[in-house]
Amino acid sequence: MEEKFNRLLFVPIAAVLFLMIGYQYVCPADSNTCYFRGDEKGLFQRYSAGYDFVYPDDADEDLPSKITTKFNFTERDLDRHVDFNIRGDDVMVFLHIQKTGGTTFGRHLVKNIQLEQPCDCMPGQRKCTCHRPGKAESWLFSRFSTGWSCGLHADWTELTSCVPVVMNKRDKKSAQKSKRNFYYITMLRDPVSRYLSEWKHVQRGATWKTALHMCDGHPATQDELPACYSGDDWTGVPLADFMNCPSNLANNRQVRMLADLSLVGCYNMSSMSELERGQVLLASAKANLRNMAFYGLTEFQRKTQYLFERTFGLRFIRAFTQINSTRAASVGISEKVRWRIEGLNALDVELYEYAKELFLRRYQYQRQQQHQEERLRRRQLRQHRQRLHRTYWAQLLRLGAGAEEDEDQNEVINTLEEVATTEDYSSQVVRW
């Protein structure tokens, strides 16, 4: 009778010990694995090899609780993941549109990515050497790695025909022997802000007149792209004069640089009506943007960083910074002038509206995917710990119970498992 009583007493004692040891497994003293949700809402942990990143839900800008649905995007449009093989023949191609924050993003690509073999950026030099691990070949085609090899601010039409030839020549490979994957990326910006920023840049003396504007194997003629100014540059141009030039390439620049210009006869404006030309260019720009490996928005720096990392499986060393005090932001314009700028950039306005909704939906989709991955990881971790605890306590009971019957041992083990399940569920309720 006394022996039976001792065995029954052993069960609750063992359960208490199990809970104490189990808690130490799940919640070590110096970790934040277990926490109680208070004022700091929305924090979630991102795990990578050896690095922990913490992003608030509203890291540097608010994500609308309900995104306005205007365009029909499929799951294929939202799920962007690239198996980028930096050791193989894959090449990342950065299409740099003027005044979209491309210079800042381009520097992130060469100086801020965690790489097995980081880019070699020498002080005082504009270009960096971005070689693959163990190879004298470049994995990045951009202003800061290969220079303007396809022309100053080359557009989609120029890059898609030029980049394969240039890369094969640089790496001394023939197109027949080397099948490369080219992953195009770019940055977009609110059209009014971008237009004002370009005006301020031109006002300070920028011209980009050395750009090639290649299309179908030949550059645009002077008759197709007449200059807006006489002399060397357009320094000091008033905003009204900047807007009044009909051949100003600042107008709808983002659509033009993302579209396939071959579809509209390149820069020959007489090949079709202005309305038809605009419709074809806009549809082409949307398709190319949607099918690109990645694009970011200047107005959403942290989300741009997050989506890039999720898309390519690469990690940045330092977080992106949202800078709102730009030259364009300091320009005060009337509503009438704003409407005029929006009219001159009607195609860009529609493209940006499309791009913004797709961008935010991709961000939302990736966040949901990440939460599912983390829940699965935690579930697998709990199951693994429960198996370890079951094995440990089974061995402990066999040693402590001596010649007790197997039925009593199983009863104790089952009781411990029920306690473990209850404890785990309670801890998850606290987290939820």
XYZ file of N, CA, C and O in Angstrom, residues 41-139:
396
model
N 3.429 46.998 -30.092
C 2.653 46.082 -30.913
C 3.272 45.980 -32.294
O 3.848 46.895 -32.819
N 3.092 44.827 -32.884
C 3.451 44.660 -34.274
C 4.883 44.262 -34.531
O 5.301 44.211 -35.671
N 5.679 44.026 -33.507
C 7.048 43.598 -33.753
C 7.071 42.133 -34.149
O 6.373 41.317 -33.586
N 7.883 41.832 -35.141
C 8.062 40.428 -35.486
C 9.521 40.186 -35.837
O 10.231 41.075 -36.279
N 9.936 38.977 -35.586
C 11.347 38.631 -35.717
C 11.597 37.944 -37.047
O 10.858 37.054 -37.433
N 12.625 38.404 -37.743
C 13.021 37.756 -38.989
C 14.339 37.036 -38.741
O 15.273 37.594 -38.187
N 14.380 35.802 -39.186
C 15.552 34.974 -38.923
C 16.296 34.720 -40.229
O 15.720 34.408 -41.244
N 17.609 34.847 -40.152
C 18.472 34.458 -41.253
C 19.701 33.822 -40.643
O 19.813 33.705 -39.435
N 20.629 33.433 -41.500
C 21.796 32.712 -41.008
C 22.687 33.624 -40.172
O 23.508 34.369 -40.676
N 22.485 33.568 -38.866
C 23.355 34.306 -37.967
C 22.948 35.741 -37.704
O 23.600 36.435 -36.960
N 21.844 36.217 -38.315
C 21.443 37.609 -38.136
C 19.976 37.679 -37.766
O 19.154 36.964 -38.305
N 19.638 38.570 -36.852
C 18.255 38.811 -36.454
C 17.888 40.232 -36.848
O 18.598 41.174 -36.509
N 16.766 40.378 -37.550
C 16.282 41.685 -37.952
C 14.919 41.890 -37.332
O 14.087 40.998 -37.354
N 14.681 43.061 -36.786
C 13.388 43.380 -36.203
C 12.777 44.522 -37.003
O 13.367 45.584 -37.107
N 11.614 44.263 -37.575
C 10.897 45.271 -38.336
C 9.570 45.541 -37.671
O 8.763 44.636 -37.536
N 9.266 46.769 -37.274
C 7.905 47.078 -36.843
C 6.970 46.987 -38.035
O 7.388 47.152 -39.174
N 5.689 46.738 -37.768
C 4.706 46.701 -38.839
C 4.669 48.019 -39.589
O 4.469 48.065 -40.785
N 4.829 49.127 -38.849
C 4.845 50.436 -39.489
C 6.251 51.003 -39.400
O 6.478 52.078 -38.867
N 7.220 50.253 -39.965
C 8.629 50.583 -39.809
C 8.915 52.047 -40.133
O 9.452 52.773 -39.322
N 8.594 52.494 -41.341
C 8.833 53.892 -41.673
C 7.662 54.506 -42.417
O 7.727 55.635 -42.846
N 6.616 53.746 -42.613
C 5.423 54.249 -43.242
C 4.286 53.302 -42.927
O 4.488 52.126 -42.683
N 3.079 53.807 -42.929
C 1.924 53.003 -42.551
C 1.403 52.225 -43.747
O 1.237 52.761 -44.837
N 1.148 50.960 -43.530
C 0.507 50.142 -44.544
C -0.997 50.257 -44.345
O -1.495 49.989 -43.258
N -1.746 50.672 -45.366
C -3.188 50.810 -45.200
C -3.811 49.509 -44.719
O -3.445 48.423 -45.169
N -4.727 49.616 -43.755
C -5.380 48.423 -43.233
C -6.182 47.722 -44.318
O -6.357 46.511 -44.286
N -6.668 48.498 -45.290
C -7.397 47.915 -46.406
C -6.924 48.585 -47.687
O -7.185 49.757 -47.924
N -6.213 47.842 -48.520
C -5.685 48.384 -49.756
C -6.807 48.469 -50.784
O -7.536 47.506 -51.002
N -6.957 49.636 -51.385
C -8.001 49.817 -52.391
C -7.725 48.905 -53.580
O -6.637 48.931 -54.154
N -8.707 48.121 -53.948
C -8.547 47.172 -55.045
C -9.055 47.789 -56.339
O -10.249 48.055 -56.483
N -8.136 48.034 -57.252
C -8.507 48.560 -58.555
C -8.056 47.635 -59.673
O -8.666 47.588 -60.730
N -6.977 46.892 -59.411
C -6.412 46.021 -60.440
C -6.509 44.564 -59.984
O -6.434 44.270 -58.790
N -6.668 43.690 -60.935
C -6.782 42.263 -60.632
C -5.412 41.610 -60.756
O -4.902 41.410 -61.866
N -4.810 41.292 -59.611
C -3.514 40.640 -59.590
C -3.686 39.179 -59.187
O -4.474 38.861 -58.294
N -2.960 38.304 -59.849
C -2.999 36.885 -59.523
C -1.954 36.570 -58.464
O -1.077 37.396 -58.162
N -2.030 35.371 -57.909
C -1.024 34.950 -56.925
C 0.356 34.906 -57.564
O 1.365 35.178 -56.913
N 0.404 34.588 -58.834
C 1.688 34.565 -59.549
C 2.295 35.964 -59.613
O 3.518 36.124 -59.564
N 1.444 36.991 -59.707
C 1.945 38.365 -59.705
C 2.494 38.760 -58.342
O 3.431 39.558 -58.246
N 1.900 38.216 -57.281
C 2.273 38.606 -55.919
C 3.459 37.825 -55.387
O 4.267 38.354 -54.617
N 3.571 36.565 -55.750
C 4.605 35.690 -55.198
C 5.885 35.845 -55.998
O 6.076 35.193 -57.026
N 6.758 36.723 -55.530
C 8.022 36.962 -56.216
C 9.160 36.375 -55.402
O 9.484 36.848 -54.318
N 9.746 35.305 -55.921
C 10.937 34.715 -55.297
C 11.883 34.287 -56.397
O 11.485 33.608 -57.347
N 13.129 34.707 -56.286
C 14.142 34.422 -57.299
C 15.224 33.557 -56.681
O 15.776 33.906 -55.636
N 15.483 32.437 -57.308
C 16.586 31.576 -56.874
C 17.872 32.107 -57.507
O 18.403 31.519 -58.442
N 18.333 33.235 -56.982
C 19.473 33.924 -57.590
C 20.769 33.185 -57.278
O 21.175 33.065 -56.121
N 21.421 32.701 -58.323
C 22.652 31.923 -58.182
C 23.842 32.838 -58.442
O 24.266 33.007 -59.582
N 24.356 33.407 -57.368
C 25.461 34.345 -57.519
C 26.755 33.630 -57.906
O 27.672 34.240 -58.464
N 26.844 32.337 -57.663
C 28.034 31.559 -58.031
C 27.980 31.086 -59.480
O 29.001 30.708 -60.048
N 26.798 31.104 -60.063
C 26.639 30.610 -61.426
C 26.756 31.711 -62.459
O 27.716 32.490 -62.461
N 25.729 31.813 -63.330
C 25.764 32.803 -64.403
C 24.658 33.854 -64.271
O 24.443 34.641 -65.189
N 23.940 33.871 -63.156
C 22.850 34.837 -62.987
C 23.396 36.261 -62.859
O 24.429 36.484 -62.215
N 22.675 37.204 -63.465
C 23.083 38.614 -63.437
C 21.895 39.463 -63.007
O 20.796 39.323 -63.530
N 22.120 40.351 -62.050
C 21.125 41.326 -61.620
C 21.364 42.614 -62.401
O 22.468 43.154 -62.384
N 20.333 43.101 -63.082
C 20.454 44.284 -63.938
C 19.595 45.404 -63.352
O 18.375 45.257 -63.240
N 20.229 46.508 -63.010
C 19.522 47.634 -62.404
C 19.203 48.678 -63.462
O 20.095 49.306 -64.023
N 17.905 48.860 -63.720
C 17.444 49.891 -64.647
C 17.241 51.175 -63.838
O 16.308 51.283 -63.054
N 18.123 52.122 -64.054
C 18.178 53.338 -63.228
C 17.442 54.479 -63.923
O 17.951 55.089 -64.859
N 16.236 54.787 -63.432
C 15.455 55.908 -63.948
C 15.849 57.168 -63.166
O 15.941 57.139 -61.931
N 16.037 58.259 -63.887
C 16.474 59.493 -63.246
C 15.524 59.940 -62.139
O 14.309 59.864 -62.278
N 16.113 60.408 -61.034
C 15.416 61.052 -59.916
C 14.361 60.166 -59.267
O 13.298 60.628 -58.861
N 14.662 58.886 -59.150
C 13.779 57.962 -58.433
C 14.462 57.385 -57.192
O 13.991 56.397 -56.626
N 15.554 57.985 -56.776
C 16.317 57.432 -55.658
C 17.220 56.298 -56.090
O 17.689 55.522 -55.252
N 17.492 56.207 -57.383
C 18.306 55.104 -57.905
C 19.755 55.156 -57.476
O 20.397 54.118 -57.317
N 20.296 56.358 -57.280
C 21.686 56.474 -56.832
C 21.855 55.881 -55.440
O 22.799 55.125 -55.175
N 20.920 56.207 -54.548
C 20.973 55.650 -53.190
C 20.811 54.138 -53.226
O 21.563 53.405 -52.562
N 19.834 53.652 -53.981
C 19.615 52.208 -54.056
C 20.800 51.507 -54.709
O 21.195 50.413 -54.289
N 21.380 52.141 -55.722
C 22.553 51.557 -56.375
C 23.720 51.398 -55.426
O 24.465 50.406 -55.491
N 23.883 52.359 -54.517
C 24.953 52.240 -53.518
C 24.651 51.107 -52.536
O 25.574 50.439 -52.066
N 23.384 50.933 -52.193
C 23.025 49.801 -51.333
C 23.458 48.478 -51.973
O 23.934 47.569 -51.278
N 23.300 48.371 -53.275
C 23.614 47.117 -53.962
C 25.098 46.775 -53.884
O 25.465 45.598 -53.776
N 25.959 47.779 -53.933
C 27.395 47.500 -53.961
C 28.071 47.626 -52.600
O 29.186 47.118 -52.410
N 27.412 48.276 -51.633
C 28.075 48.514 -50.352
C 27.331 47.974 -49.135
O 27.882 47.980 -48.040
N 26.110 47.519 -49.307
C 25.289 47.234 -48.136
C 24.703 45.831 -48.117
O 23.876 45.531 -47.263
N 25.096 44.956 -49.024
C 24.569 43.591 -49.041
C 25.571 42.643 -48.382
O 26.782 42.738 -48.617
N 25.043 41.740 -47.567
C 25.900 40.711 -46.958
C 26.232 39.670 -48.029
O 25.364 38.963 -48.512
N 27.509 39.611 -48.394
C 27.954 38.711 -49.451
C 29.147 37.892 -48.988
O 29.938 38.344 -48.164
N 29.258 36.698 -49.530
C 30.438 35.872 -49.254
C 31.693 36.582 -49.740
O 32.738 36.551 -49.087
N 31.587 37.222 -50.903
C 32.685 38.036 -51.427
C 32.131 39.433 -51.701
O 31.583 39.702 -52.768
N 32.253 40.361 -50.739
C 31.686 41.703 -50.909
C 32.302 42.432 -52.093
O 33.414 42.136 -52.533
N 31.562 43.419 -52.607
C 32.079 44.247 -53.685
C 33.290 45.037 -53.186
O 33.327 45.487 -52.036
N 34.258 45.194 -54.037
C 35.482 45.924 -53.700
C 35.320 47.362 -54.169
O 35.392 47.650 -55.367
N 35.089 48.272 -53.226
C 34.877 49.684 -53.541
C 36.072 50.488 -53.051
O 36.249 50.669 -51.842
N 36.876 50.964 -53.969
C 38.065 51.722 -53.614
C 37.694 53.177 -53.329
O 36.866 53.764 -54.031
N 38.272 53.771 -52.281
C 37.988 55.183 -51.965
C 38.344 56.095 -53.142
O 39.378 55.931 -53.782
N 37.445 57.028 -53.421
C 37.697 57.982 -54.495
C 37.276 57.512 -55.864
O 37.340 58.283 -56.828
N 36.844 56.267 -55.983
C 36.390 55.742 -57.261
C 34.881 55.542 -57.244
O 34.312 55.145 -56.234
N 34.252 55.805 -58.382
C 32.793 55.700 -58.459
C 32.336 54.260 -58.627
O 31.250 53.893 -58.196
N 33.149 53.444 -59.261
C 32.740 52.072 -59.547
C 33.362 51.094 -58.555
O 34.456 51.312 -58.039
N 32.628 50.007 -58.308
C 33.106 48.938 -57.442
C 33.243 47.658 -58.265
O 32.567 47.478 -59.282
N 34.100 46.769 -57.829
C 34.256 45.465 -58.473
C 33.407 44.455 -57.715
O 33.677 44.158 -56.549
N 32.382 43.938 -58.366
C 31.446 42.993 -57.734
C 31.575 41.636 -58.411
O 30.821 41.323 -59.351
N 32.549 40.849 -57.961
C 32.811 39.549 -58.565
C 32.079 38.435 -57.824
O 31.786 38.540 -56.632
N 31.812 37.377 -58.549
C 31.245 36.180 -57.938
C 32.313 35.520 -57.061
O 33.516 35.713 -57.298
N 31.914 34.751 -56.060
C 32.913 34.060 -55.230
C 33.801 33.148 -56.063
O 33.325 32.226 -56.748
N 35.085 33.427 -56.049
C 36.045 32.581 -56.743
C 36.119 32.798 -58.237
O 36.818 32.051 -58.938
N 35.411 33.820 -58.784
C 35.427 34.060 -60.227
C 35.641 35.542 -60.507
O 35.177 36.391 -59.768
N 36.322 35.831 -61.600
C 36.526 37.217 -62.024
C 35.393 37.625 -62.953
O 35.610 38.120 -64.063
N 34.163 37.387 -62.519
C 32.971 37.727 -63.288
C 32.027 38.539 -62.413
O 31.914 38.299 -61.211
N 31.332 39.481 -63.035
C 30.426 40.344 -62.291
C 29.026 39.751 -62.250
O 28.524 39.248 -63.256
N 28.392 39.820 -61.070
C 27.013 39.348 -60.925
C 26.018 40.506 -60.986
O 24.806 40.292 -61.017
